[in-house]
mmCIF file of N, CA and C in Angstrom:
data_model
loop_
_atom_site.group_PDB
_atom_site.id
_atom_site.type_symbol
_atom_site.label_atom_id
_atom_site.label_comp_id
_atom_site.label_asym_id
_atom_site.label_seq_id
_atom_site.Cartn_x
_atom_site.Cartn_y
_atom_site.Cartn_z
ATOM 1 N N MET R 627 -8.726 -37.340 -18.375
ATOM 2 C CA MET R 627 -7.371 -38.634 -17.687
ATOM 3 C C MET R 627 -7.510 -39.625 -18.443
ATOM 4 N N ALA R 628 -6.429 -40.590 -18.865
ATOM 5 C CA ALA R 628 -6.409 -41.722 -19.068
ATOM 6 C C ALA R 628 -6.775 -42.301 -18.145
ATOM 7 N N GLN R 629 -7.381 -43.346 -18.539
ATOM 8 C CA GLN R 629 -8.150 -44.807 -18.140
ATOM 9 C C GLN R 629 -6.799 -45.375 -17.336
ATOM 10 N N LYS R 630 -5.754 -45.819 -18.180
ATOM 11 C CA LYS R 630 -4.661 -46.760 -17.565
ATOM 12 C C LYS R 630 -3.431 -46.081 -18.131
ATOM 13 N N LEU R 631 -2.494 -46.171 -17.314
ATOM 14 C CA LEU R 631 -1.391 -45.754 -17.594
ATOM 15 C C LEU R 631 -0.028 -46.957 -16.891
ATOM 16 N N VAL R 632 0.446 -46.757 -18.465
ATOM 17 C CA VAL R 632 1.642 -47.854 -18.640
ATOM 18 C C VAL R 632 3.188 -47.187 -18.331
ATOM 19 N N ILE R 633 3.892 -47.501 -17.721
ATOM 20 C CA ILE R 633 5.258 -47.049 -17.149
ATOM 21 C C ILE R 633 6.317 -47.896 -17.711
ATOM 22 N N LYS R 634 7.167 -47.994 -18.848
ATOM 23 C CA LYS R 634 8.157 -48.897 -18.584
ATOM 24 C C LYS R 634 9.656 -47.792 -18.174
ATOM 25 N N VAL R 635 10.003 -48.273 -17.207
ATOM 26 C CA VAL R 635 11.489 -47.844 -16.632
ATOM 27 C C VAL R 635 12.841 -48.882 -17.272
ATOM 28 N N THR R 636 13.224 -48.240 -17.930
ATOM 29 C CA THR R 636 14.695 -48.781 -18.493
ATOM 30 C C THR R 636 16.078 -48.532 -17.570
ATOM 31 N N ALA R 637 15.235 -47.115 -16.738
ATOM 32 C CA ALA R 637 17.198 -47.231 -15.840
ATOM 33 C C ALA R 637 16.513 -47.663 -14.552
ATOM 34 N N GLY R 638 17.851 -47.682 -13.797
ATOM 35 C CA GLY R 638 18.289 -48.209 -12.782
ATOM 36 C C GLY R 638 19.164 -47.173 -11.801
ATOM 37 N N ALA R 639 20.415 -47.866 -11.245
ATOM 38 C CA ALA R 639 21.160 -47.071 -10.413
ATOM 39 C C ALA R 639 21.897 -46.209 -11.680
ATOM 40 N N ASP R 640 22.192 -46.678 -12.607
ATOM 41 C CA ASP R 640 23.080 -46.196 -13.577
ATOM 42 C C ASP R 640 22.279 -44.602 -14.241
ATOM 43 N N ALA R 641 21.699 -44.378 -14.086
ATOM 44 C CA ALA R 641 20.468 -43.404 -14.407
ATOM 45 C C ALA R 641 19.561 -42.944 -13.251
ATOM 46 N N PRO R 642 19.899 -42.567 -12.149
ATOM 47 C CA PRO R 642 19.624 -42.744 -10.865
ATOM 48 C C PRO R 642 17.906 -41.791 -11.415
ATOM 49 N N GLU R 643 18.340 -40.472 -11.578
ATOM 50 C CA GLU R 643 17.326 -39.092 -11.662
ATOM 51 C C GLU R 643 16.326 -39.926 -12.584
ATOM 52 N N ARG R 644 16.119 -40.284 -13.881
ATOM 53 C CA ARG R 644 15.363 -40.780 -14.989
ATOM 54 C C ARG R 644 14.828 -42.092 -14.040
ATOM 55 N N CYS R 645 15.432 -43.051 -12.959
ATOM 56 C CA CYS R 645 14.556 -44.244 -12.774
ATOM 57 C C CYS R 645 13.829 -43.654 -11.528
ATOM 58 N N SER R 646 14.174 -42.535 -10.977
ATOM 59 C CA SER R 646 13.085 -42.120 -9.678
ATOM 60 C C SER R 646 11.937 -41.233 -10.369
ATOM 61 N N GLN R 647 11.769 -40.546 -11.592
ATOM 62 C CA GLN R 647 11.088 -39.498 -11.855
ATOM 63 C C GLN R 647 9.790 -41.025 -12.162
ATOM 64 N N ALA R 648 10.601 -42.297 -13.206
ATOM 65 C CA ALA R 648 9.704 -42.965 -13.198
ATOM 66 C C ALA R 648 9.069 -43.840 -11.556
ATOM 67 N N PHE R 649 9.235 -44.203 -11.056
ATOM 68 C CA PHE R 649 8.427 -44.525 -9.756
ATOM 69 C C PHE R 649 7.558 -43.450 -9.169
ATOM 70 N N THR R 650 8.040 -42.184 -9.354
ATOM 71 C CA THR R 650 7.470 -41.276 -8.724
ATOM 72 C C THR R 650 5.900 -40.988 -9.706
ATOM 73 N N VAL R 651 5.838 -40.672 -10.727
ATOM 74 C CA VAL R 651 5.005 -40.646 -11.359
ATOM 75 C C VAL R 651 4.478 -42.166 -11.129
ATOM 76 N N ALA R 652 4.605 -43.210 -11.483
ATOM 77 C CA ALA R 652 3.734 -43.782 -10.871
ATOM 78 C C ALA R 652 3.374 -43.651 -9.909
ATOM 79 N N ALA R 653 3.935 -43.929 -8.785
ATOM 80 C CA ALA R 653 2.899 -43.903 -7.170
ATOM 81 C C ALA R 653 2.189 -42.638 -7.512
ATOM 82 N N LEU R 654 2.449 -41.945 -7.941
ATOM 83 C CA LEU R 654 1.743 -40.549 -7.494
ATOM 84 C C LEU R 654 0.263 -40.981 -8.771
ATOM 85 N N ALA R 655 0.726 -41.703 -9.888
ATOM 86 C CA ALA R 655 -0.640 -41.755 -10.337
ATOM 87 C C ALA R 655 -1.560 -42.919 -10.109
ATOM 88 N N ALA R 656 -1.112 -44.114 -9.532
ATOM 89 C CA ALA R 656 -1.617 -44.690 -8.220
ATOM 90 C C ALA R 656 -2.437 -44.156 -7.230
ATOM 91 N N ALA R 657 -1.412 -43.249 -6.911
ATOM 92 C CA ALA R 657 -2.019 -42.776 -5.344
ATOM 93 C C ALA R 657 -3.778 -42.104 -6.052
ATOM 94 N N SER R 658 -3.434 -41.426 -7.327
ATOM 95 C CA SER R 658 -3.929 -40.504 -7.569
ATOM 96 C C SER R 658 -5.952 -41.632 -8.205
ATOM 97 N N GLY R 659 -5.893 -42.092 -8.090
ATOM 98 C CA GLY R 659 -7.040 -43.691 -9.119
ATOM 99 C C GLY R 659 -6.618 -43.880 -10.345
ATOM 100 N N VAL R 660 -5.399 -43.338 -11.068
ATOM 101 C CA VAL R 660 -5.047 -44.194 -12.612
ATOM 102 C C VAL R 660 -4.800 -45.635 -12.157
ATOM 103 N N GLU R 661 -5.068 -46.168 -12.977
ATOM 104 C CA GLU R 661 -4.934 -47.476 -13.131
ATOM 105 C C GLU R 661 -3.300 -47.927 -13.256
ATOM 106 N N VAL R 662 -2.463 -48.368 -12.942
ATOM 107 C CA VAL R 662 -0.914 -47.936 -13.492
ATOM 108 C C VAL R 662 -0.368 -49.494 -13.419
ATOM 109 N N SER R 663 -0.099 -49.666 -14.751
ATOM 110 C CA SER R 663 0.968 -50.696 -15.047
ATOM 111 C C SER R 663 2.457 -50.071 -15.244
ATOM 112 N N LEU R 664 3.620 -50.483 -14.140
ATOM 113 C CA LEU R 664 4.999 -50.170 -14.265
ATOM 114 C C LEU R 664 5.906 -51.536 -14.550
ATOM 115 N N TRP R 665 6.079 -51.013 -15.786
ATOM 116 C CA TRP R 665 7.281 -52.437 -16.364
ATOM 117 C C TRP R 665 8.764 -52.412 -15.644
ATOM 118 N N LEU R 666 9.511 -53.166 -15.733
ATOM 119 C CA LEU R 666 10.834 -53.077 -14.698
ATOM 120 C C LEU R 666 11.436 -53.471 -15.939
ATOM 121 N N THR R 667 12.157 -52.866 -17.047
ATOM 122 C CA THR R 667 13.096 -53.465 -17.702
ATOM 123 C C THR R 667 14.526 -52.769 -18.008
ATOM 124 N N GLY R 668 15.788 -53.169 -18.443
ATOM 125 C CA GLY R 668 17.162 -52.939 -18.315
ATOM 126 C C GLY R 668 17.778 -52.750 -16.818
ATOM 127 N N GLU R 669 18.020 -51.931 -16.599
ATOM 128 C CA GLU R 669 19.110 -52.214 -15.142
ATOM 129 C C GLU R 669 17.675 -51.794 -13.896
ATOM 130 N N ALA R 670 16.295 -51.352 -14.614
ATOM 131 C CA ALA R 670 15.204 -51.390 -13.456
ATOM 132 C C ALA R 670 15.023 -52.499 -13.047
ATOM 133 N N ALA R 671 15.346 -53.349 -13.613
ATOM 134 C CA ALA R 671 14.872 -55.368 -13.761
ATOM 135 C C ALA R 671 15.379 -55.300 -12.094
ATOM 136 N N TRP R 672 16.632 -55.190 -11.760
ATOM 137 C CA TRP R 672 16.869 -55.061 -10.253
ATOM 138 C C TRP R 672 15.798 -55.190 -9.241
ATOM 139 N N PHE R 673 15.459 -53.880 -9.553
ATOM 140 C CA PHE R 673 14.329 -53.500 -8.186
ATOM 141 C C PHE R 673 13.385 -54.780 -7.970
ATOM 142 N N ALA R 674 13.248 -55.753 -8.756
ATOM 143 C CA ALA R 674 12.335 -56.363 -8.283
ATOM 144 C C ALA R 674 11.958 -57.505 -7.701
ATOM 145 N N VAL R 675 14.762 -57.792 -7.160
ATOM 146 C CA VAL R 675 14.243 -58.798 -6.231
ATOM 147 C C VAL R 675 14.544 -57.213 -4.565
ATOM 148 N N PRO R 676 14.355 -58.789 -3.856
ATOM 149 C CA PRO R 676 13.932 -58.137 -2.285
ATOM 150 C C PRO R 676 15.059 -57.242 -2.221
ATOM 151 N N GLY R 677 14.979 -55.855 -1.432
ATOM 152 C CA GLY R 677 16.409 -55.454 -0.805
ATOM 153 C C GLY R 677 16.944 -54.559 -2.103
ATOM 154 N N ARG R 678 17.078 -54.680 -3.302
ATOM 155 C CA ARG R 678 17.350 -53.671 -4.140
ATOM 156 C C ARG R 678 17.059 -52.597 -4.155
ATOM 157 N N ALA R 679 15.840 -52.190 -4.330
ATOM 158 C CA ALA R 679 14.975 -51.284 -4.310
ATOM 159 C C ALA R 679 15.419 -50.276 -2.976
ATOM 160 N N ALA R 680 16.101 -51.182 -1.521
ATOM 161 C CA ALA R 680 16.102 -50.187 -0.700
ATOM 162 C C ALA R 680 17.738 -49.597 -0.693
ATOM 163 N N GLU R 681 18.444 -50.063 -1.387
ATOM 164 C CA GLU R 681 20.036 -50.000 -1.766
ATOM 165 C C GLU R 681 20.038 -48.523 -2.907
ATOM 166 N N PHE R 682 18.936 -48.152 -3.385
ATOM 167 C CA PHE R 682 19.183 -47.053 -3.820
ATOM 168 C C PHE R 682 19.137 -45.952 -3.358
ATOM 169 N N ARG R 683 19.626 -45.037 -3.996
ATOM 170 C CA ARG R 683 20.161 -43.680 -3.479
ATOM 171 C C ARG R 683 20.196 -42.657 -4.097
ATOM 172 N N LEU R 684 18.968 -41.531 -4.029
ATOM 173 C CA LEU R 684 18.772 -40.325 -4.772
ATOM 174 C C LEU R 684 18.548 -39.198 -3.849
ATOM 175 N N PRO R 685 19.487 -38.109 -3.566
ATOM 176 C CA PRO R 685 19.026 -36.973 -2.681
ATOM 177 C C PRO R 685 17.425 -36.620 -3.193
ATOM 178 N N HIS R 686 17.263 -36.087 -2.095
ATOM 179 C CA HIS R 686 15.602 -35.188 -2.535
ATOM 180 C C HIS R 686 14.645 -36.182 -3.451
ATOM 181 N N ALA R 687 14.746 -37.424 -2.988
ATOM 182 C CA ALA R 687 13.739 -38.248 -3.830
ATOM 183 C C ALA R 687 13.123 -38.975 -2.564
ATOM 184 N N ALA R 688 12.099 -39.855 -3.249
ATOM 185 C CA ALA R 688 11.374 -40.408 -2.198
ATOM 186 C C ALA R 688 11.681 -41.805 -1.984
ATOM 187 N N PRO R 689 12.395 -42.435 -1.404
ATOM 188 C CA PRO R 689 12.655 -44.114 -1.232
ATOM 189 C C PRO R 689 11.651 -45.168 -2.504
ATOM 190 N N LEU R 690 12.722 -45.883 -3.132
ATOM 191 C CA LEU R 690 11.885 -46.372 -3.752
ATOM 192 C C LEU R 690 11.149 -47.339 -2.782
ATOM 193 N N PRO R 691 11.249 -48.326 -2.196
ATOM 194 C CA PRO R 691 10.688 -48.984 -1.463
ATOM 195 C C PRO R 691 9.235 -48.300 -0.777
ATOM 196 N N ASP R 692 9.583 -47.191 -0.701
ATOM 197 C CA ASP R 692 7.790 -46.347 -0.557
ATOM 198 C C ASP R 692 7.247 -46.046 -1.607
ATOM 199 N N LEU R 693 7.667 -46.364 -2.967
ATOM 200 C CA LEU R 693 6.831 -45.843 -4.076
ATOM 201 C C LEU R 693 6.717 -47.581 -4.696
ATOM 202 N N ILE R 694 7.642 -48.421 -4.324
ATOM 203 C CA ILE R 694 6.876 -49.394 -4.796
ATOM 204 C C ILE R 694 5.824 -49.819 -4.035
ATOM 205 N N ASP R 695 5.672 -49.663 -2.697
ATOM 206 C CA ASP R 695 4.305 -49.535 -2.066
ATOM 207 C C ASP R 695 3.221 -48.959 -2.483
ATOM 208 N N GLY R 696 3.412 -47.944 -3.061
ATOM 209 C CA GLY R 696 2.409 -47.231 -3.224
ATOM 210 C C GLY R 696 2.069 -48.050 -4.731
ATOM 211 N N ILE R 697 2.631 -47.717 -5.859
ATOM 212 C CA ILE R 697 2.355 -48.234 -6.807
ATOM 213 C C ILE R 697 1.672 -49.672 -6.576
ATOM 214 N N GLN R 698 2.021 -50.594 -6.049
ATOM 215 C CA GLN R 698 1.672 -52.149 -5.370
ATOM 216 C C GLN R 698 -0.145 -51.736 -5.093
ATOM 217 N N ALA R 699 -0.375 -50.808 -4.459
ATOM 218 C CA ALA R 699 -1.307 -50.431 -3.485
ATOM 219 C C ALA R 699 -2.541 -49.986 -5.037
ATOM 220 N N GLY R 700 -1.932 -49.524 -6.219
ATOM 221 C CA GLY R 700 -3.043 -49.330 -6.486
ATOM 222 C C GLY R 700 -2.629 -49.768 -8.112
ATOM 223 N N GLY R 701 -2.066 -50.441 -8.158
ATOM 224 C CA GLY R 701 -1.423 -50.702 -9.314
ATOM 225 C C GLY R 701 -0.542 -52.509 -10.257
ATOM 226 N N ARG R 702 0.311 -52.192 -10.488
ATOM 227 C CA ARG R 702 0.677 -53.843 -10.821
ATOM 228 C C ARG R 702 2.635 -53.778 -11.373
ATOM 229 N N ILE R 703 3.152 -54.297 -10.815
ATOM 230 C CA ILE R 703 4.501 -54.189 -11.215
ATOM 231 C C ILE R 703 5.126 -55.336 -11.943
ATOM 232 N N THR R 704 5.411 -55.225 -13.085
ATOM 233 C CA THR R 704 5.984 -56.169 -13.819
ATOM 234 C C THR R 704 7.696 -55.995 -14.588
ATOM 235 N N LEU R 705 8.325 -57.135 -14.329
ATOM 236 C CA LEU R 705 9.796 -57.444 -14.293
ATOM 237 C C LEU R 705 9.653 -57.641 -16.100
ATOM 238 N N CYS R 706 10.011 -57.290 -17.216
ATOM 239 C CA CYS R 706 10.543 -57.897 -18.405
ATOM 240 C C CYS R 706 11.148 -59.565 -18.094
ATOM 241 N N THR R 707 10.491 -60.340 -19.054
ATOM 242 C CA THR R 707 11.299 -61.761 -19.337
ATOM 243 C C THR R 707 12.385 -62.031 -19.352
ATOM 244 N N GLN R 708 12.912 -61.176 -20.465
ATOM 245 C CA GLN R 708 14.214 -61.010 -21.272
ATOM 246 C C GLN R 708 15.002 -60.470 -20.270
ATOM 247 N N CYS R 709 14.746 -59.342 -19.601
ATOM 248 C CA CYS R 709 15.300 -58.584 -18.896
ATOM 249 C C CYS R 709 15.851 -59.726 -17.552
ATOM 250 N N ALA R 710 14.802 -60.292 -17.034
ATOM 251 C CA ALA R 710 14.849 -61.232 -16.007
ATOM 252 C C ALA R 710 15.788 -62.239 -16.302
ATOM 253 N N ALA R 711 15.900 -62.673 -17.468
ATOM 254 C CA ALA R 711 16.752 -64.391 -18.019
ATOM 255 C C ALA R 711 17.849 -63.656 -18.014
ATOM 256 N N ARG R 712 18.311 -62.829 -18.746
ATOM 257 C CA ARG R 712 19.683 -61.841 -18.750
ATOM 258 C C ARG R 712 20.410 -61.532 -17.361
ATOM 259 N N ARG R 713 19.360 -61.773 -16.303
ATOM 260 C CA ARG R 713 20.286 -61.369 -15.348
ATOM 261 C C ARG R 713 20.188 -62.385 -14.152
ATOM 262 N N GLY R 714 19.657 -63.501 -15.189
ATOM 263 C CA GLY R 714 19.383 -64.373 -13.822
ATOM 264 C C GLY R 714 18.109 -64.505 -12.646
ATOM 265 N N ILE R 715 17.524 -63.994 -12.642
ATOM 266 C CA ILE R 715 16.544 -63.833 -12.089
ATOM 267 C C ILE R 715 14.887 -64.502 -12.252
ATOM 268 N N GLU R 716 14.658 -65.240 -11.435
ATOM 269 C CA GLU R 716 13.528 -66.119 -11.315
ATOM 270 C C GLU R 716 12.838 -65.592 -10.842
ATOM 271 N N GLU R 717 11.116 -66.650 -11.110
ATOM 272 C CA GLU R 717 9.733 -65.834 -10.286
ATOM 273 C C GLU R 717 10.186 -66.041 -8.912
ATOM 274 N N GLU R 718 10.316 -66.999 -8.583
ATOM 275 C CA GLU R 718 11.028 -66.887 -6.871
ATOM 276 C C GLU R 718 11.863 -66.269 -6.850
ATOM 277 N N ASP R 719 12.653 -65.100 -7.452
ATOM 278 C CA ASP R 719 13.041 -64.625 -6.709
ATOM 279 C C ASP R 719 12.675 -63.174 -6.992
ATOM 280 N N VAL R 720 11.884 -62.759 -7.130
ATOM 281 C CA VAL R 720 10.830 -61.400 -7.220
ATOM 282 C C VAL R 720 9.734 -61.155 -5.879
ATOM 283 N N ILE R 721 9.360 -60.029 -5.555
ATOM 284 C CA ILE R 721 9.160 -58.983 -4.487
ATOM 285 C C ILE R 721 7.798 -59.648 -4.922
ATOM 286 N N ASP R 722 7.001 -60.131 -3.472
ATOM 287 C CA ASP R 722 6.109 -61.131 -3.879
ATOM 288 C C ASP R 722 4.947 -59.690 -4.596
ATOM 289 N N GLY R 723 3.766 -59.525 -5.597
ATOM 290 C CA GLY R 723 3.339 -59.089 -6.116
ATOM 291 C C GLY R 723 3.741 -58.792 -7.225
ATOM 292 N N VAL R 724 5.163 -58.974 -7.977
ATOM 293 C CA VAL R 724 5.657 -59.037 -9.329
ATOM 294 C C VAL R 724 5.566 -59.961 -9.739
ATOM 295 N N ARG R 725 4.944 -59.833 -11.178
ATOM 296 C CA ARG R 725 4.469 -60.535 -12.405
ATOM 297 C C ARG R 725 6.349 -60.661 -13.308
ATOM 298 N N ILE R 726 6.195 -61.655 -13.749
ATOM 299 C CA ILE R 726 7.573 -61.746 -14.973
ATOM 300 C C ILE R 726 5.988 -62.396 -16.193
ATOM 301 N N ALA R 727 7.004 -60.973 -17.195
ATOM 302 C CA ALA R 727 5.993 -61.121 -18.427
ATOM 303 C C ALA R 727 6.539 -60.544 -19.542
ATOM 304 N N GLY R 728 6.227 -60.777 -21.014
ATOM 305 C CA GLY R 728 7.340 -60.535 -22.334
ATOM 306 C C GLY R 728 6.191 -59.512 -22.916
ATOM 307 N N ALA R 729 7.191 -58.912 -24.178
ATOM 308 C CA ALA R 729 6.386 -57.841 -24.810
ATOM 309 C C ALA R 729 4.954 -58.151 -25.422
ATOM 310 N N GLN R 730 4.478 -59.361 -25.541
ATOM 311 C CA GLN R 730 3.609 -59.567 -25.830
ATOM 312 C C GLN R 730 2.344 -59.177 -25.162
ATOM 313 N N VAL R 731 2.468 -59.342 -23.795
ATOM 314 C CA VAL R 731 2.187 -58.822 -22.597
ATOM 315 C C VAL R 731 1.874 -57.278 -22.691
ATOM 316 N N PHE R 732 2.900 -57.134 -22.704
ATOM 317 C CA PHE R 732 2.960 -54.730 -23.150
ATOM 318 C C PHE R 732 2.723 -54.875 -23.790
ATOM 319 N N LEU R 733 2.566 -55.035 -24.688
ATOM 320 C CA LEU R 733 1.892 -54.873 -26.281
ATOM 321 C C LEU R 733 0.535 -54.366 -26.194
ATOM 322 N N SER R 734 -0.022 -55.469 -25.270
ATOM 323 C CA SER R 734 -1.431 -55.884 -24.766
ATOM 324 C C SER R 734 -1.842 -54.934 -23.870
ATOM 325 N N GLU R 735 -1.043 -54.374 -22.861
ATOM 326 C CA GLU R 735 -1.394 -53.436 -22.431
ATOM 327 C C GLU R 735 -1.320 -52.077 -23.006
ATOM 328 N N ILE R 736 -0.403 -51.763 -23.831
ATOM 329 C CA ILE R 736 -0.757 -50.452 -24.659
ATOM 330 C C ILE R 736 -1.811 -50.067 -25.379
ATOM 331 N N MET R 737 -1.844 -50.722 -26.047
ATOM 332 C CA MET R 737 -2.737 -50.591 -27.430
ATOM 333 C C MET R 737 -4.183 -50.148 -27.357
ATOM 334 N N PRO R 738 -4.635 -50.495 -26.303
ATOM 335 C CA PRO R 738 -6.129 -50.172 -25.958
ATOM 336 C C PRO R 738 -6.169 -48.734 -25.676
ATOM 337 N N ASP R 739 -7.573 -47.767 -26.517
ATOM 338 C CA ASP R 739 -8.404 -46.749 -26.158
ATOM 339 C C ASP R 739 -7.889 -46.256 -25.007
ATOM 340 N N GLY R 740 -7.630 -45.521 -23.824
ATOM 341 C CA GLY R 740 -7.733 -44.399 -23.263
ATOM 342 C C GLY R 740 -6.633 -45.155 -22.438
ATOM 343 N N VAL R 741 -5.826 -45.898 -22.478
ATOM 344 C CA VAL R 741 -4.130 -46.023 -22.621
ATOM 345 C C VAL R 741 -2.747 -45.138 -22.568
ATOM 346 N N ARG R 742 -2.402 -44.462 -21.999
ATOM 347 C CA ARG R 742 -1.203 -43.865 -21.924
ATOM 348 C C ARG R 742 0.151 -44.574 -21.573
ATOM 349 N N ALA R 743 0.801 -44.274 -22.191
ATOM 350 C CA ALA R 743 2.625 -44.847 -22.334
ATOM 351 C C ALA R 743 3.253 -43.655 -22.058
ATOM 352 N N LEU R 744 4.513 -44.092 -21.433
ATOM 353 C CA LEU R 744 5.983 -43.330 -20.889
ATOM 354 C C LEU R 744 6.566 -44.170 -20.503
ATOM 355 N N VAL R 745 8.024 -44.144 -21.148
ATOM 356 C CA VAL R 745 9.042 -44.745 -21.580
ATOM 357 C C VAL R 745 10.320 -43.758 -20.662
ATOM 358 N N TYR R 746 10.942 -43.826 -19.226
ATOM 359 C CA TYR R 746 12.014 -43.543 -18.521
ATOM 360 C C TYR R 746 12.784 -44.451 -19.248
#
């Protein structure tokens, strides 16, 4: 099994199934003891803002706030710097535990041996 799993989710409410899959895989991996790093990019950036995940609805899917809690319990959530800037999201606007970082940090996370990266 991979030592670390990095997931970049590019979809939000615009592609709910793809979005939900990313969060579900990340939460399951974290619950299984895998070190998880979930990156919020594109329309998924909005889920770094308090209350936005609670607005997300997809039949037969776990609620995003629950999945976020599971991911944060065993991993890290990062909001893309450029994606945040394009949406006017500042550091003080995000939920506790979410960091804002850019491509250099993403690259440093995915390049080491033993890391698996997925993009949704």
